[in-house]
XYZ file of C-alpha atoms in Angstrom:
234
model
C -14.123 4.664 1.750
C -11.987 3.192 4.499
C -13.846 1.950 7.572
C -11.577 1.574 10.573
C -12.176 -0.311 13.804
C -9.719 0.856 16.448
C -9.200 -0.882 19.788
C -7.115 1.050 22.315
C -5.922 -0.685 25.472
C -4.232 1.108 28.326
C -4.034 1.748 32.019
C -4.260 4.601 34.463
C -1.060 5.815 36.061
C -0.715 8.286 38.926
C 1.911 10.997 38.632
C 2.178 13.354 41.603
C -1.484 12.876 42.446
C -2.752 13.331 38.881
C -4.015 10.408 36.808
C -2.888 9.965 33.218
C -3.960 7.371 30.661
C -1.057 5.241 29.476
C -1.686 3.618 26.090
C -0.399 0.039 26.170
C -1.603 -1.341 22.832
C -3.584 -0.327 19.751
C -5.222 -2.620 17.211
C -6.566 -1.273 13.914
C -8.760 -3.256 11.506
C -9.348 -1.616 8.124
C -12.077 -2.334 5.600
C -11.137 -0.720 2.291
C -13.528 -0.361 -0.648
C -13.199 1.282 -4.046
C -9.413 1.542 -3.956
C -7.960 3.729 -6.700
C -4.197 3.606 -7.167
C -2.068 5.877 -9.328
C 1.638 5.472 -9.991
C 3.355 8.691 -11.032
C 6.661 9.253 -12.790
C 6.694 5.888 -14.543
C 8.895 5.264 -17.577
C 10.633 8.609 -17.325
C 7.333 10.482 -17.143
C 5.917 8.991 -20.364
C 2.187 9.834 -20.114
C 0.944 7.113 -22.465
C 2.853 4.285 -20.793
C 1.930 5.686 -17.385
C -1.773 5.794 -18.269
C -1.741 2.234 -19.636
C 0.117 0.953 -16.573
C -2.279 2.662 -14.144
C -5.285 1.310 -16.042
C -3.819 -2.190 -15.750
C -2.990 -1.609 -12.083
C -6.576 -0.735 -11.221
C -7.771 -3.939 -12.877
C -5.994 -5.660 -10.001
C -7.164 -3.165 -7.352
C -8.859 -5.852 -5.180
C -5.589 -7.809 -5.039
C -3.589 -4.637 -4.349
C -6.000 -3.580 -1.587
C -5.861 -7.061 -0.041
C -2.066 -7.038 -0.064
C -1.724 -3.476 1.254
C -4.328 -3.693 4.034
C -2.085 -5.414 6.650
C 0.692 -2.880 6.022
C -1.744 0.053 6.288
C -3.192 -1.394 9.499
C 0.287 -1.672 11.000
C 1.133 1.856 9.869
C -2.089 3.225 11.396
C -1.385 1.404 14.665
C 2.107 2.902 14.901
C 0.903 6.413 14.046
C -2.005 6.330 16.506
C 0.192 4.792 19.209
C 2.716 7.624 18.912
C -0.067 10.202 18.989
C -1.815 8.624 21.971
C 1.452 8.325 23.898
C 2.271 11.995 23.423
C -1.294 13.234 23.948
C -2.492 11.196 26.921
C 0.921 11.411 28.562
C 0.603 15.166 28.885
C -3.139 15.680 29.414
C -4.730 14.568 32.734
C -7.166 11.677 32.396
C -10.126 13.572 33.843
C -9.923 16.202 31.093
C -9.995 13.517 28.372
C -12.786 11.377 29.836
C -14.550 13.613 32.377
C -17.652 11.405 32.574
C -15.634 8.213 33.017
C -13.225 9.636 35.546
C -15.451 9.238 38.594
C -16.897 5.915 37.421
C -13.784 4.068 36.346
C -12.042 2.401 39.274
C -10.246 -0.234 37.234
C -6.578 0.175 36.368
C -7.152 -1.027 32.802
C -9.376 0.506 30.163
C -10.228 -0.649 26.655
C -11.776 1.754 24.174
C -13.304 0.403 20.955
C -14.816 2.566 18.251
C -15.467 2.602 14.534
C -15.257 5.522 12.181
C -14.874 6.364 8.514
C -11.241 7.328 8.154
C -11.356 8.540 4.548
C -14.635 9.778 3.077
C -13.434 9.211 -0.465
C -9.715 8.788 -0.789
C -7.285 7.765 -3.446
C -3.766 6.751 -2.500
C -1.256 8.159 -4.950
C 2.219 6.655 -4.877
C 4.727 9.098 -6.331
C 7.716 6.913 -6.965
C 11.271 7.938 -7.545
C 13.686 5.759 -9.540
C 12.447 2.184 -10.009
C 14.995 -0.334 -11.239
C 13.155 -3.551 -12.123
C 14.975 -6.782 -12.893
C 12.774 -8.961 -15.095
C 13.434 -12.660 -15.678
C 11.323 -14.341 -18.362
C 11.195 -18.123 -18.724
C 9.539 -19.860 -21.647
C 9.722 -22.377 -24.446
C 9.302 -22.564 -28.205
C 6.100 -24.075 -29.555
C 5.294 -24.857 -33.181
C 1.905 -23.981 -34.658
C 1.245 -24.822 -38.322
C 4.969 -24.969 -38.977
C 5.655 -21.548 -37.383
C 7.525 -21.239 -34.087
C 6.146 -19.064 -31.284
C 7.591 -18.254 -27.873
C 5.396 -19.464 -25.023
C 5.962 -17.548 -21.792
C 5.824 -19.901 -18.791
C 6.945 -17.741 -15.882
C 8.014 -14.155 -15.158
C 9.855 -12.949 -12.064
C 10.174 -9.221 -11.320
C 12.430 -7.746 -8.641
C 11.854 -4.045 -7.867
C 14.246 -1.547 -6.333
C 12.337 1.579 -5.269
C 13.827 4.803 -3.954
C 12.462 8.223 -3.006
C 8.875 7.167 -2.338
C 6.302 9.850 -1.618
C 2.773 8.915 -0.568
C -0.166 11.294 -0.964
C -3.691 10.522 0.246
C -6.355 12.794 -1.237
C -9.865 13.630 -0.112
C -9.139 13.083 3.574
C -11.564 14.237 6.264
C -14.030 15.737 3.800
C -11.190 17.442 1.891
C -10.041 19.372 4.948
C -6.720 20.824 3.715
C -5.092 21.238 7.121
C -5.931 17.732 8.366
C -4.983 16.300 4.982
C -1.612 18.047 5.026
C -0.829 16.803 8.542
C -1.844 13.232 7.669
C 0.245 13.179 4.496
C 3.203 14.541 6.429
C 2.841 11.665 8.890
C 2.495 9.129 6.062
C 5.735 10.246 4.503
C 7.549 9.919 7.810
C 6.875 6.205 7.366
C 7.807 6.153 3.656
C 10.508 3.525 4.248
C 8.020 1.161 5.892
C 5.455 1.812 3.146
C 8.077 1.111 0.479
C 8.922 -2.204 2.131
C 5.238 -3.144 2.242
C 4.442 -1.931 -1.286
C 7.427 -3.495 -3.086
C 6.231 -7.154 -2.981
C 2.769 -6.021 -4.145
C 4.223 -4.059 -7.064
C 6.459 -6.988 -7.986
C 3.480 -9.343 -8.006
C 1.427 -6.889 -10.050
C 4.255 -6.390 -12.565
C 4.627 -10.152 -12.934
C 0.908 -10.522 -13.727
C 0.957 -7.546 -16.094
C 4.077 -8.708 -17.965
C 2.774 -12.263 -18.104
C -0.511 -11.124 -19.668
C 1.336 -8.931 -22.154
C 3.909 -11.583 -23.085
C 1.257 -14.277 -23.530
C -0.780 -12.132 -25.919
C 2.225 -10.676 -27.769
C 4.469 -13.707 -28.250
C 1.465 -15.926 -28.859
C 0.553 -13.945 -31.975
C 3.967 -12.871 -33.336
C 6.282 -15.538 -34.826
C 9.480 -16.099 -32.874
C 11.799 -15.179 -35.751
C 10.225 -11.696 -35.928
C 10.802 -11.072 -32.216
C 14.352 -12.421 -32.100
C 15.581 -12.474 -35.709
C 19.244 -12.813 -34.743
C 18.599 -15.633 -32.295
C 16.251 -17.575 -34.505
C 19.015 -19.221 -36.547
C 20.835 -20.347 -33.385
C 17.880 -21.869 -31.546
C 17.352 -25.462 -32.520
C 15.466 -26.772 -29.464
């Protein structure tokens, strides 16, 4: 569930004797719970690796939600702003707010409301080619006369292209509203990619770090890098 608080600020403008509502600013505050994220097309479509990666991803879902929320809020603000500009700029104010029309004498108007944006939604990121650059830093440690590789730090740099975003279960599974919303989301795919990339990089770093720590901490160094083992002296 995504609970949204939306604050719309604007002013009345008179055009040829007819009042219209001009949206000046929109602020969206999202509260996201039970985030479920699925990455598709990973590792050349390998189902096993994809399933393992998605399972690991959802272990970090609170961190992913926390990182994505500001970007989703900004995206929602831009989408609603464009809609409000086109809608209220063409429909007379009295037809939008008939009860307020005769009462409101102020040039400025602020509308605040809360609503459940997604009843039960999962955001599915269908990613095109991902070219990660992974830098692993570590050191050799000796345990009972056997050398192991201790991973100290991992840095991942992602390059993502051809992003498609699909949100499911929108508006009580209304197909038409869901289709329109997903179409709008993908119009902002570049912005979403920019917002998602640092999150994915951070997640990959945590995932690789956990894997490397468990793997290299239990497998002797000479078995991992047999050709390098004879050259490493420090």
